[in-house]
Coordinates of C-alpha atoms in Angstrom, one line a residue:
M66 CA -175.9 -111.5 -13.3
S67 CA -177.1 -114.7 -11.5
Q68 CA -176.6 -114.9 -7.8
P69 CA -175.3 -118.1 -6.1
N70 CA -178.0 -120.2 -4.4
N71 CA -177.1 -119.9 -0.7
K72 CA -180.5 -120.2 0.7
P73 CA -180.6 -121.4 4.4
G74 CA -181.3 -125.1 4.8
K75 CA -180.2 -126.1 1.4
E76 CA -176.7 -127.8 1.0
N77 CA -174.3 -127.0 -1.8
P78 CA -174.2 -130.2 -3.8
R79 CA -170.6 -129.7 -4.7
I80 CA -169.6 -129.3 -1.0
S81 CA -171.7 -132.4 -0.1
K82 CA -170.0 -134.5 -2.7
K83 CA -166.5 -133.4 -1.6
T84 CA -167.3 -134.1 2.0
L85 CA -168.5 -137.6 1.1
L86 CA -165.5 -138.2 -1.1
Y87 CA -163.0 -137.2 1.6
G88 CA -164.9 -139.1 4.2
G89 CA -164.8 -142.2 2.1
Y90 CA -161.0 -141.8 1.6
S91 CA -160.6 -141.5 5.4
V92 CA -162.6 -144.6 6.1
L93 CA -160.7 -146.5 3.4
T94 CA -157.3 -145.4 4.8
I95 CA -158.3 -146.5 8.3
I96 CA -159.3 -149.9 7.0
V97 CA -156.1 -150.3 5.0
V98 CA -154.0 -149.3 8.0
L99 CA -155.8 -151.7 10.3
A100 CA -155.5 -154.5 7.8
L101 CA -151.7 -153.9 7.5
V102 CA -151.4 -153.9 11.3
I103 CA -153.2 -157.2 11.5
L104 CA -151.1 -158.7 8.7
I105 CA -147.9 -157.5 10.3
N106 CA -148.9 -159.0 13.7
V107 CA -149.9 -162.3 12.1
G108 CA -146.7 -162.4 10.2
I109 CA -144.6 -161.7 13.3
T110 CA -146.4 -164.3 15.3
A111 CA -146.0 -166.9 12.5
L112 CA -142.2 -166.1 12.3
D113 CA -141.9 -166.2 16.1
N114 CA -143.6 -169.6 16.2
K115 CA -141.3 -170.9 13.6
F116 CA -138.0 -169.3 14.5
N117 CA -138.5 -168.1 18.1
L118 CA -137.4 -164.6 17.6
K119 CA -137.9 -163.5 21.2
L120 CA -135.0 -161.8 22.9
D121 CA -133.8 -162.9 26.2
L122 CA -134.1 -159.8 28.4
T123 CA -133.9 -161.6 31.7
D124 CA -131.1 -160.5 34.1
S125 CA -129.7 -164.0 34.4
R126 CA -130.0 -164.8 30.6
L127 CA -132.5 -167.5 31.6
Y128 CA -133.5 -168.4 28.0
T129 CA -130.1 -168.0 26.4
I130 CA -128.9 -171.2 24.7
T131 CA -125.2 -172.0 24.9
D132 CA -123.0 -172.5 21.9
Q133 CA -122.5 -176.2 22.8
T134 CA -126.2 -176.8 22.7
V135 CA -126.5 -174.9 19.4
K136 CA -123.8 -177.1 18.0
V137 CA -125.5 -180.3 19.1
V138 CA -129.0 -179.4 17.9
E139 CA -127.9 -178.0 14.6
G140 CA -125.9 -181.1 13.9
L141 CA -128.9 -183.5 14.4
K142 CA -129.6 -185.9 11.5
D143 CA -132.5 -187.8 13.2
D144 CA -135.7 -186.5 14.7
V145 CA -135.9 -186.0 18.5
Y146 CA -139.0 -185.5 20.5
I147 CA -139.3 -183.4 23.7
Y148 CA -142.5 -184.2 25.6
T149 CA -143.3 -182.0 28.6
L150 CA -145.8 -183.5 31.0
Y151 CA -147.9 -180.7 32.4
V152 CA -151.6 -180.5 33.2
T153 CA -153.2 -178.1 30.8
G154 CA -153.2 -174.7 32.4
N155 CA -150.3 -175.5 34.7
E156 CA -147.5 -175.5 32.3
N157 CA -144.0 -174.3 33.4
S158 CA -143.4 -171.2 31.3
V159 CA -139.6 -171.4 31.6
V160 CA -139.5 -175.1 30.5
Q161 CA -141.9 -174.4 27.6
E162 CA -139.9 -171.4 26.4
I163 CA -136.6 -173.3 26.4
A164 CA -138.1 -176.3 24.7
N165 CA -139.5 -174.0 22.0
R166 CA -136.1 -172.5 21.5
Y167 CA -134.7 -176.0 20.8
K168 CA -137.6 -176.6 18.4
A169 CA -136.8 -173.3 16.6
M170 CA -133.1 -174.3 16.1
S171 CA -133.7 -177.5 14.0
S172 CA -136.5 -179.1 12.0
H173 CA -135.4 -182.4 13.7
V174 CA -136.6 -181.2 17.1
H175 CA -140.2 -181.6 18.0
A176 CA -141.6 -180.2 21.2
E177 CA -145.1 -180.6 22.6
N178 CA -146.9 -180.7 26.0
V179 CA -148.8 -183.8 26.9
D180 CA -151.4 -183.6 29.6
P181 CA -150.8 -186.8 31.7
N182 CA -154.4 -186.8 33.0
K183 CA -155.9 -186.6 29.5
N184 CA -153.5 -189.0 27.9
P185 CA -152.6 -191.7 30.4
T186 CA -152.0 -194.3 27.7
F187 CA -149.3 -192.1 26.1
L188 CA -147.1 -192.7 29.2
K189 CA -147.1 -196.5 28.7
D190 CA -144.4 -196.3 26.0
F191 CA -142.0 -194.7 28.4
Q192 CA -142.9 -196.5 31.6
T193 CA -140.3 -198.9 32.9
G194 CA -139.7 -200.7 36.1
S195 CA -137.2 -198.1 37.3
T196 CA -138.9 -195.0 35.7
T197 CA -141.5 -193.0 37.4
L198 CA -143.5 -190.6 35.3
S199 CA -145.3 -187.7 36.9
A200 CA -146.6 -184.3 36.1
G201 CA -143.7 -181.9 35.6
S202 CA -141.4 -184.6 34.1
I203 CA -139.9 -184.2 30.6
I204 CA -139.3 -187.1 28.2
V205 CA -136.7 -186.9 25.5
S206 CA -137.1 -189.6 22.9
N207 CA -136.0 -190.7 19.5
A208 CA -138.7 -191.1 16.8
A209 CA -139.2 -194.8 17.3
K210 CA -139.4 -194.4 21.1
T211 CA -136.8 -197.2 21.4
R212 CA -134.4 -195.0 23.3
F213 CA -135.5 -192.3 25.7
T214 CA -134.7 -190.6 28.9
V215 CA -137.0 -189.2 31.6
I216 CA -136.0 -185.9 33.4
K217 CA -137.7 -185.7 36.7
P218 CA -139.0 -182.3 38.0
N219 CA -136.4 -182.1 40.8
D220 CA -133.6 -182.7 38.3
L221 CA -134.5 -179.4 36.5
Y222 CA -133.2 -177.3 39.4
T223 CA -130.3 -177.2 41.9
Y224 CA -131.2 -176.4 45.5
D225 CA -129.2 -175.1 48.5
D226 CA -129.4 -176.5 52.0
K227 CA -132.5 -174.4 52.7
G228 CA -134.4 -175.7 49.7
N229 CA -134.0 -172.5 47.6
V230 CA -133.4 -172.8 43.9
T231 CA -129.9 -171.8 43.1
S232 CA -129.8 -172.7 39.4
I233 CA -132.0 -174.0 36.5
N234 CA -130.7 -177.1 34.7
V235 CA -133.3 -177.3 31.9
E236 CA -130.9 -176.7 29.1
A237 CA -128.2 -179.1 30.5
K238 CA -130.7 -181.9 30.9
L239 CA -132.4 -181.4 27.5
T240 CA -129.1 -181.3 25.7
S241 CA -127.8 -184.3 27.6
G242 CA -131.0 -186.2 26.8
I243 CA -130.8 -185.3 23.1
M244 CA -127.2 -186.6 22.9
Y245 CA -128.2 -189.8 24.7
V246 CA -131.1 -190.7 22.4
T247 CA -129.1 -189.9 19.2
K248 CA -125.7 -191.3 20.0
E249 CA -125.0 -194.5 18.2
D250 CA -122.6 -196.1 20.6
I251 CA -123.4 -195.5 24.2
A252 CA -121.0 -196.8 26.9
K253 CA -122.7 -199.1 29.4
V254 CA -121.9 -198.9 33.1
Y255 CA -122.8 -201.7 35.5
M256 CA -122.9 -200.9 39.2
I257 CA -122.2 -204.1 41.1
T258 CA -124.5 -205.2 43.9
G259 CA -124.5 -208.1 46.3
H260 CA -121.3 -207.4 48.2
G261 CA -122.5 -204.7 50.5
E262 CA -122.1 -201.9 47.9
P263 CA -124.5 -198.9 47.8
T264 CA -127.8 -199.9 46.2
S265 CA -130.8 -198.0 44.8
N266 CA -132.0 -197.6 48.4
D267 CA -128.9 -195.8 49.5
E268 CA -128.1 -192.1 48.9
T269 CA -124.7 -192.7 47.2
G270 CA -125.9 -195.2 44.6
P271 CA -128.7 -193.1 43.0
A272 CA -126.6 -189.9 43.2
L273 CA -123.7 -191.5 41.3
M274 CA -126.1 -193.1 38.8
T275 CA -127.7 -189.7 38.1
I276 CA -124.3 -188.1 37.5
L277 CA -123.3 -190.9 35.0
Q278 CA -126.6 -190.7 33.2
N279 CA -126.3 -187.0 32.8
N280 CA -123.0 -187.7 31.1
N281 CA -124.7 -190.0 28.6
Y282 CA -123.8 -193.4 30.1
D283 CA -126.3 -196.2 30.1
V284 CA -126.3 -197.2 33.8
S285 CA -127.9 -200.2 35.4
W286 CA -127.4 -202.3 38.5
L287 CA -125.7 -205.7 38.2
D288 CA -125.9 -208.6 40.6
L289 CA -123.3 -211.1 39.6
N290 CA -125.2 -213.9 41.4
T291 CA -128.2 -213.6 39.0
F292 CA -126.6 -212.0 35.9
D293 CA -126.9 -214.2 32.8
G294 CA -126.0 -211.8 30.1
T295 CA -122.7 -211.1 28.3
L296 CA -120.4 -208.3 29.1
Q297 CA -118.8 -206.4 26.1
P298 CA -115.2 -205.2 26.0
K299 CA -116.2 -201.6 26.3
D300 CA -118.6 -202.1 29.2
I301 CA -117.7 -200.5 32.5
I302 CA -118.1 -202.2 35.9
L303 CA -118.2 -200.2 39.1
M304 CA -117.7 -201.9 42.5
I305 CA -118.1 -199.2 45.1
Y306 CA -116.4 -199.9 48.4
P307 CA -117.8 -203.4 48.9
T308 CA -118.0 -204.7 52.5

């Protein structure tokens, strides 16, 4: 009867092959699992970038979009552009997150950050005599850039008497801006000057103008001594306690 060859120092070829086979399966399994994990992460990231699937877990529901905004954005028929103006590396994470949520709700909404230091010529299309563009501002514009509104950094927040932030107005301002640039018929409001009324240099005038603009009125100052245009039947004229 032949005896098995179990001499010291000599491996059993059958055991060696099994070890290699099982080892190969283990390595292959690890590779497959890692590939699946990578694919899943890539897929989730792609979906999140497109549909913004992040949950709002903040105590104050900071990123939760109201039903009114959803109705406005989902009803868009024309493209709207949201340009945030932040220096690269100093972006406002709250503003960026909310802007991305608008973008995820409709293919008509485009949101991107423009570095004002790197792209100074970009601002020329939105610079008017009464508009000041600075880092931290937000531009909401139609595709042709023929109608736009500029949201200043201080307009994004409400402050108390001590200068502490009491509320964030990003959504309200963005939605109001979208309605302004997409509305076909915008009521014009003229604030009369030249009779001692509040002007752009007074506190009351700009405050009232801001309120009206936030409610989607096209507001401008009007001096009857120099006005050479034509008023339309739907135009609104405000003469505030003239002296």
